[in-house]
Coordinates of C-alpha atoms in Angstrom, one line a residue:
X835 CA 20.1 -24.8 35.8
X836 CA 20.7 -28.2 37.2
X837 CA 17.6 -29.9 38.7
X838 CA 15.4 -27.1 37.6
X839 CA 12.3 -27.2 35.4
X840 CA 13.5 -23.9 33.9
X841 CA 15.7 -24.2 30.8
X842 CA 18.5 -26.7 31.1
X843 CA 21.6 -25.5 29.2
X844 CA 24.2 -27.5 27.4
X845 CA 27.5 -25.8 28.2
X846 CA 29.7 -26.9 25.3
X847 CA 28.5 -23.9 23.4
X848 CA 29.2 -20.8 25.6
X849 CA 26.7 -18.0 26.0
X850 CA 27.5 -14.7 24.4
X851 CA 30.4 -13.0 26.2
X852 CA 28.3 -10.4 28.1
X853 CA 26.3 -13.3 29.6
X854 CA 29.1 -15.5 30.7
X855 CA 29.8 -13.9 34.0
X856 CA 26.2 -14.5 35.0
X857 CA 26.5 -18.3 35.0
X858 CA 29.5 -20.4 36.0
X859 CA 30.6 -23.3 33.8
X860 CA 28.2 -25.7 35.6
X861 CA 25.3 -23.4 34.8
X862 CA 24.8 -22.3 38.5
X863 CA 24.6 -18.8 39.6
X864 CA 27.9 -17.3 40.4
X865 CA 28.0 -15.6 43.9
X866 CA 29.6 -12.2 43.6
X867 CA 32.0 -11.0 46.3
X868 CA 30.5 -8.6 48.8
X869 CA 32.6 -5.8 47.4
X870 CA 30.8 -6.2 44.1
X871 CA 27.3 -6.5 45.5
X872 CA 26.9 -2.9 46.8
X873 CA 23.3 -1.7 46.4
X874 CA 23.3 1.1 43.8
X875 CA 19.5 1.3 43.5
X876 CA 18.5 4.8 42.4
X877 CA 16.2 7.0 44.5
X878 CA 12.5 7.0 43.7
X879 CA 11.5 8.9 40.5
X880 CA 15.1 8.7 39.1
X881 CA 16.2 6.8 36.1
X882 CA 17.5 3.2 36.6
X883 CA 21.2 3.2 35.6
X884 CA 22.2 1.4 32.4
X885 CA 18.5 0.8 31.4
X886 CA 18.4 3.1 28.4
X887 CA 20.5 0.9 26.2
X888 CA 18.2 -2.1 26.9
X889 CA 15.5 -0.2 25.0
X890 CA 17.5 1.8 22.5
X891 CA 19.5 -1.2 21.3
X892 CA 16.8 -3.9 21.6
X893 CA 19.1 -5.8 23.9
X894 CA 18.7 -9.5 24.9
X895 CA 18.6 -10.0 28.7
X896 CA 20.9 -12.8 29.7
X897 CA 19.3 -15.8 31.5
X898 CA 18.9 -16.3 35.2
X899 CA 18.9 -12.8 36.6
X900 CA 16.7 -10.9 39.0
X901 CA 14.7 -7.7 39.3
X902 CA 17.1 -6.5 42.0
X903 CA 20.0 -6.7 39.5
X904 CA 18.0 -4.7 37.0
X905 CA 17.2 -2.0 39.6
X906 CA 20.8 -1.5 40.7
X907 CA 22.0 -1.2 37.1
X908 CA 23.8 -4.5 37.0
X909 CA 21.7 -6.5 34.5
X910 CA 23.7 -8.3 31.9
X911 CA 22.6 -8.2 28.3
X912 CA 23.8 -9.2 24.8
X913 CA 23.3 -7.4 21.5
X914 CA 20.9 -9.0 19.0
X915 CA 23.9 -9.7 16.7
X916 CA 25.8 -11.5 19.5
X917 CA 22.7 -13.6 20.2
X918 CA 22.3 -14.4 16.5
X919 CA 25.9 -15.7 16.4
X920 CA 25.3 -17.7 19.5
X921 CA 22.0 -19.1 18.1
X922 CA 23.9 -20.2 14.9
X923 CA 26.6 -21.9 17.0
X924 CA 24.1 -23.9 19.0
X925 CA 22.2 -24.9 15.9
X926 CA 25.4 -26.2 14.2
X927 CA 26.3 -28.1 17.4
X928 CA 22.8 -29.5 17.8
X929 CA 22.6 -28.0 21.3
X930 CA 20.9 -25.1 23.1
X931 CA 17.9 -24.8 25.3
X932 CA 16.2 -28.2 25.8
X933 CA 12.8 -27.2 24.5
X934 CA 11.2 -30.4 23.2
X935 CA 8.9 -28.6 20.8
X936 CA 9.4 -28.8 17.0
X937 CA 8.1 -25.3 16.4
X938 CA 9.8 -21.9 16.6
X939 CA 7.4 -20.2 19.0
X940 CA 7.4 -16.5 20.0
X941 CA 5.6 -15.0 23.0
X942 CA 5.3 -11.2 23.3
X943 CA 4.6 -9.8 26.7
X944 CA 2.8 -6.4 26.4
X945 CA 0.2 -4.1 28.1
X946 CA -2.6 -1.9 26.8
X947 CA -1.8 1.5 25.4
X948 CA 1.7 0.4 24.4
X949 CA 1.3 0.5 20.6
X950 CA 1.5 -3.3 20.5
X951 CA -1.5 -3.7 18.2
X952 CA 0.6 -1.9 15.6
X953 CA 3.5 -4.3 16.2
X954 CA 1.2 -7.4 16.2
X955 CA -0.6 -6.4 13.0
X956 CA 2.7 -5.8 11.1
X957 CA 4.2 -9.0 12.3
X958 CA 1.0 -10.9 11.4
X959 CA 1.3 -9.6 7.8
X960 CA 4.5 -11.6 7.2
X961 CA 3.7 -14.5 4.9
X962 CA 6.0 -17.0 6.7
X963 CA 4.7 -16.6 10.2
X964 CA 1.4 -17.0 12.1
X965 CA 1.4 -14.3 14.8
X966 CA -1.8 -13.8 16.8
X967 CA -2.9 -10.6 18.5
X968 CA -3.7 -11.3 22.2
X969 CA -3.7 -15.0 22.8
X970 CA -6.8 -14.9 25.1
X971 CA -8.8 -14.0 22.0
X972 CA -7.0 -15.9 19.3
X973 CA -5.4 -19.0 20.9
X974 CA -7.5 -19.8 24.0
X975 CA -10.8 -18.4 25.4
X976 CA -10.9 -16.1 28.4
X977 CA -13.0 -18.7 30.3
X978 CA -10.4 -21.4 30.0
X979 CA -8.6 -22.3 33.2
X980 CA -4.8 -22.0 33.3
X981 CA -4.2 -25.7 32.5
X982 CA -6.3 -25.7 29.3
X983 CA -5.0 -22.3 28.3
X984 CA -1.5 -23.5 28.8
X985 CA -2.2 -26.7 26.7
X986 CA -3.6 -24.7 23.8
X987 CA -0.7 -22.2 23.9
X988 CA 1.8 -25.1 24.1
X989 CA 0.3 -26.9 21.1
X990 CA 0.2 -23.6 19.1
X991 CA 3.8 -22.7 19.9
X992 CA 5.0 -26.2 19.0
X993 CA 3.6 -25.8 15.5
X994 CA 0.4 -27.8 16.1
X995 CA -2.5 -28.0 13.7
X996 CA -3.9 -24.6 14.5
X997 CA -0.5 -23.0 13.6
X998 CA -0.8 -21.8 10.0
X999 CA 3.0 -21.4 9.4
X1000 CA 4.4 -24.3 7.5
X1001 CA 7.8 -23.8 9.1
X1002 CA 6.3 -23.5 12.6
X1003 CA 6.9 -19.8 13.1
X1004 CA 3.9 -19.3 15.4
X1005 CA 3.5 -16.8 18.2
X1006 CA 1.2 -14.4 20.0
X1007 CA 1.0 -11.4 22.3
X1008 CA -0.4 -11.6 25.8
X1009 CA -0.7 -9.4 29.0
X1010 CA 0.7 -12.2 31.2
X1011 CA -0.5 -11.1 34.7
X1012 CA -3.8 -9.8 33.4
X1013 CA -5.0 -12.6 31.0
X1014 CA -2.8 -15.5 32.0
X1015 CA -2.2 -15.0 35.7
X1016 CA -1.7 -18.6 36.7
X1017 CA 0.2 -19.9 33.6
X1018 CA 3.6 -21.4 34.3
X1019 CA 5.7 -19.5 31.8
X1020 CA 8.9 -21.2 32.8
X1021 CA 7.4 -24.6 32.0
X1022 CA 5.7 -23.4 28.8
X1023 CA 9.0 -22.1 27.3
X1024 CA 10.9 -25.1 28.5
X1025 CA 8.6 -27.6 26.7
X1026 CA 8.2 -25.4 23.5
X1027 CA 11.6 -23.8 23.2
X1028 CA 9.7 -20.5 22.5
X1029 CA 11.4 -17.1 22.6
X1030 CA 10.1 -14.3 24.9
X1031 CA 9.9 -10.6 24.0
X1032 CA 8.9 -7.7 26.2
X1033 CA 7.3 -4.9 24.3
X1034 CA 6.9 -1.5 26.0
X1035 CA 6.2 2.1 25.4
X1036 CA 8.9 3.8 27.3
X1037 CA 7.2 7.2 27.7
X1038 CA 4.8 6.7 30.6
X1039 CA 3.1 10.1 30.1
X1040 CA 2.3 9.3 26.4
X1041 CA 0.9 5.9 27.5
X1042 CA -1.4 7.7 30.0
X1043 CA -2.4 10.2 27.3
X1044 CA -3.2 7.2 25.0
X1045 CA -5.4 5.5 27.7
X1046 CA -7.2 8.8 28.2
X1047 CA -7.9 9.2 24.5
X1048 CA -8.9 5.6 24.3
X1049 CA -11.7 6.2 26.8
X1050 CA -12.9 9.1 24.6
X1051 CA -12.8 7.0 21.4
X1052 CA -15.0 4.3 23.1
X1053 CA -17.6 7.0 23.6
X1054 CA -17.9 7.7 19.9
X1055 CA -20.4 6.0 17.6
X1056 CA -19.3 2.7 16.3
X1057 CA -18.8 4.0 12.7
X1058 CA -16.0 6.2 14.1
X1059 CA -13.8 3.5 15.5
X1060 CA -12.6 -0.1 15.3
X1061 CA -12.6 -1.4 18.8
X1062 CA -10.8 1.3 20.8
X1063 CA -9.0 2.7 17.7
X1064 CA -10.1 5.9 15.9
X1065 CA -10.8 5.7 12.2
X1066 CA -8.9 8.7 10.8
X1067 CA -10.8 8.6 7.6
X1068 CA -13.9 9.5 9.6
X1069 CA -12.5 12.8 11.0
X1070 CA -14.7 14.9 8.7
X1071 CA -17.9 13.3 10.1
X1072 CA -19.3 15.7 12.8
X1073 CA -20.3 12.9 15.0
X1074 CA -16.7 11.6 14.9
X1075 CA -15.0 14.9 15.8
X1076 CA -12.3 14.7 18.5
X1077 CA -10.3 17.4 20.1
X1078 CA -6.6 17.3 19.2
X1079 CA -5.7 17.9 22.9
X1080 CA -6.7 16.1 26.1
X1081 CA -6.8 17.2 29.7
X1082 CA -4.9 14.9 32.1
X1083 CA -6.4 15.0 35.6
X1084 CA -4.4 15.2 38.9
X1085 CA -5.2 11.6 39.9
X1086 CA -4.2 10.3 36.4
X1087 CA -0.8 12.0 36.7
X1088 CA 0.1 11.6 40.4
X1089 CA -1.2 8.0 40.9
X1090 CA -1.5 6.9 37.3
X1091 CA 2.2 7.5 36.4
X1092 CA 3.4 5.1 39.1
X1093 CA 0.8 2.4 38.2
X1094 CA 1.4 2.8 34.4
X1095 CA 5.2 2.6 35.0
X1096 CA 4.8 -0.6 36.9
X1097 CA 2.3 -2.3 34.6
X1098 CA 3.9 -1.1 31.4
X1099 CA 7.5 -2.0 32.1
X1100 CA 8.4 -3.5 35.5
X1101 CA 5.6 -6.1 35.7
X1102 CA 6.4 -7.4 32.2
X1103 CA 10.1 -7.4 32.7
X1104 CA 9.9 -9.1 36.1
X1105 CA 7.5 -11.8 34.6
X1106 CA 10.1 -12.5 31.9
X1107 CA 12.9 -12.6 34.4
X1108 CA 11.0 -15.1 36.5
X1109 CA 11.1 -17.6 33.6
X1110 CA 14.9 -17.9 34.0
X1111 CA 15.4 -17.7 30.2
X1112 CA 16.7 -15.0 27.9
X1113 CA 14.3 -12.4 26.5
X1114 CA 14.5 -9.4 24.2
X1115 CA 13.2 -5.9 24.9
X1116 CA 11.5 -4.0 22.1
X1117 CA 9.8 -0.6 22.3
X1118 CA 7.1 1.4 20.5
X1119 CA 9.5 4.3 20.2
X1120 CA 12.1 2.1 18.6
X1121 CA 9.5 1.1 16.0
X1122 CA 8.8 4.8 15.3
X1123 CA 12.5 5.5 14.8
X1124 CA 13.3 2.5 12.6
X1125 CA 10.6 0.0 11.8
X1126 CA 12.9 -2.3 9.7
X1127 CA 15.7 -2.4 12.3
X1128 CA 13.2 -3.3 15.0
X1129 CA 12.1 -6.4 13.2
X1130 CA 15.6 -7.3 12.0
X1131 CA 16.8 -7.4 15.6
X1132 CA 13.7 -9.5 16.5
X1133 CA 14.7 -11.9 13.8
X1134 CA 18.3 -12.1 15.1
X1135 CA 17.0 -13.0 18.6
X1136 CA 14.2 -15.3 17.7
X1137 CA 15.5 -17.0 14.5
X1138 CA 12.3 -15.9 12.6
X1139 CA 12.9 -15.0 8.9
X1140 CA 12.2 -11.2 9.3
X1141 CA 15.1 -9.5 7.5
X1142 CA 13.9 -9.5 3.9
X1143 CA 10.3 -8.1 4.3
X1144 CA 9.1 -4.7 3.3
X1145 CA 7.5 -3.6 6.6
X1146 CA 6.9 0.0 5.5
X1147 CA 4.7 -1.1 2.6
X1148 CA 2.2 -2.4 5.2
X1149 CA 1.9 0.9 7.0
X1150 CA -0.7 3.5 6.0
X1151 CA -0.3 7.0 7.3
X1152 CA -3.0 9.3 8.7
X1153 CA -1.8 11.9 11.1
X1154 CA -4.1 12.4 14.1
X1155 CA -2.3 14.0 17.1
X1156 CA 0.9 15.8 17.6
X1157 CA 4.0 14.1 19.2
X1158 CA 4.6 17.4 21.0
X1159 CA 2.9 17.1 24.4
X1160 CA 2.5 20.9 24.6
X1161 CA 0.0 20.5 21.8
X1162 CA -1.7 17.2 22.8
X1163 CA -2.1 17.9 26.6
X1164 CA -4.4 20.8 27.1
X1165 CA -3.3 21.5 30.7
X1166 CA 0.4 21.0 30.0
X1167 CA 1.6 23.7 32.4
X1168 CA -0.4 22.3 35.2
X1169 CA 0.9 18.8 34.6
X1170 CA 4.4 20.2 34.5
X1171 CA 4.0 21.6 38.0
X1172 CA 2.6 18.4 39.3
X1173 CA 5.6 16.4 38.1
X1174 CA 8.3 18.7 39.7
X1175 CA 9.1 16.0 42.3
X1176 CA 9.0 13.2 39.8
X1177 CA 12.0 14.0 37.6
X1178 CA 12.0 10.9 35.4
X1179 CA 8.4 11.4 34.5
X1180 CA 9.0 15.2 34.0
X1181 CA 11.6 14.3 31.4
X1182 CA 9.0 12.3 29.6
X1183 CA 6.6 15.2 29.6
X1184 CA 9.4 17.3 28.0
X1185 CA 10.1 14.5 25.4
X1186 CA 11.3 15.0 21.9
X1187 CA 9.7 13.2 19.0
X1188 CA 10.1 9.4 19.1
X1189 CA 12.4 9.7 22.1
X1190 CA 13.3 6.5 24.0
X1191 CA 13.5 6.7 27.8
X1192 CA 15.2 4.6 30.5
X1193 CA 13.3 2.8 33.3
X1194 CA 11.9 5.0 36.1
X1195 CA 12.4 3.7 39.7
X1196 CA 9.0 4.5 41.3
X1197 CA 7.4 3.1 44.5
X1198 CA 4.5 0.6 44.2
X1199 CA 2.3 2.6 46.5
X1200 CA -0.9 2.0 44.5
X1201 CA -3.7 -0.5 44.1
X1202 CA -3.5 -2.1 40.6
X1203 CA -6.7 -1.5 38.7
X1204 CA -6.9 -3.4 35.4
X1205 CA -10.0 -1.5 34.3
X1206 CA -8.0 1.3 32.8
X1207 CA -6.2 -1.0 30.5
X1208 CA -8.7 -2.2 27.8
X1209 CA -8.3 -5.5 26.0
X1210 CA -8.1 -3.8 22.6
X1211 CA -4.8 -2.2 23.5
X1212 CA -4.0 0.5 21.0
X1213 CA -4.9 4.1 20.6
X1214 CA -5.4 5.8 17.3
X1215 CA -2.0 7.4 16.8
X1216 CA 0.6 4.9 15.7
X1217 CA 3.6 6.1 13.9
X1218 CA 5.5 4.5 11.0
X1219 CA 9.1 4.3 10.1
X1220 CA 9.1 7.5 8.0
X1221 CA 7.7 9.6 10.7
X1222 CA 4.1 9.9 9.6
X1223 CA 1.3 8.7 11.9
X1224 CA -0.4 5.7 10.5
X1225 CA -3.6 6.0 12.6
X1226 CA -5.6 2.9 12.9
X1227 CA -4.4 1.7 9.5
X1228 CA -1.9 -0.7 11.1
X1229 CA -4.8 -3.1 11.4
X1230 CA -5.1 -5.6 8.6

């Protein structure tokens, strides 16, 4: 990106093959002929074409693309294996993104109710890395302005003195538009060479259910919970009793689905796209399906040494709620009727266990309210690789 403060690329090592058509040989955007630029954006409440594989395969989104390209199904992406081969090639050639940092930083964009605390905690257990849950609590303070917050994140990602990894494998999770609104992410990854990951929960209905349960957990005595997460070992305490099913109100479904869909997926992906760099997409449901594979593909993209670690040994299991929404949503039939005109969300209501969903194209006809998205971002039911819920036990 000549003349840009976004990543500058050395072109003697070509990008992975799926990404090559995005950029010309001089690293400028290639202008497609009008016959190839037809708008194929889906109608509202329909699935975005070609988006399912982005989540199910933990794809790496190629650099310098736009949200419009994503919406019309034309986003270019590489497999984690292809990106690992490319990474190896640029290392051998001493080339690549011109990040001037000496560390191997990792930034995970996420939102509340996504299951990311489970992800953060497991990654933080790895002995070779220093990964922090929610940077605004663990790297900089909420009252810091964007300049000071950026400086602290930059020093940490570059392997500064607060980074506890000898090899410089330092990273954190963050809700970028909520807790770091004015941070220049393009500049931050340029000067640190950090990798970006977008972590999502693809089932919007289950995210709403999780947020609803979170509010109920907050109302329990402190001995029953850790933050907003339920202690499954306290289930026999009468004061800690919770219903296994939750009622979802009309407003939560009709307005909340659109808002949750935007905040949980589109906002994160568009923020990552705005940096101009490559980024990987990981999902909560992918972790449920195969915990080891999720972290191996993350290692392939980021270069972090994650392939020889026993992730399952750090997961405890305590089943709390059913994955079957007929059992966990008390007014299931009513919700089903409300969603008749929102087919992509209706599919999520009818979901199978651990099912991964494509993006839903929904209008942004809502006022974003951050109050329904608590800082402690996980609910009590998190599921491990072998299919058993690990409850709150994913916390160290």
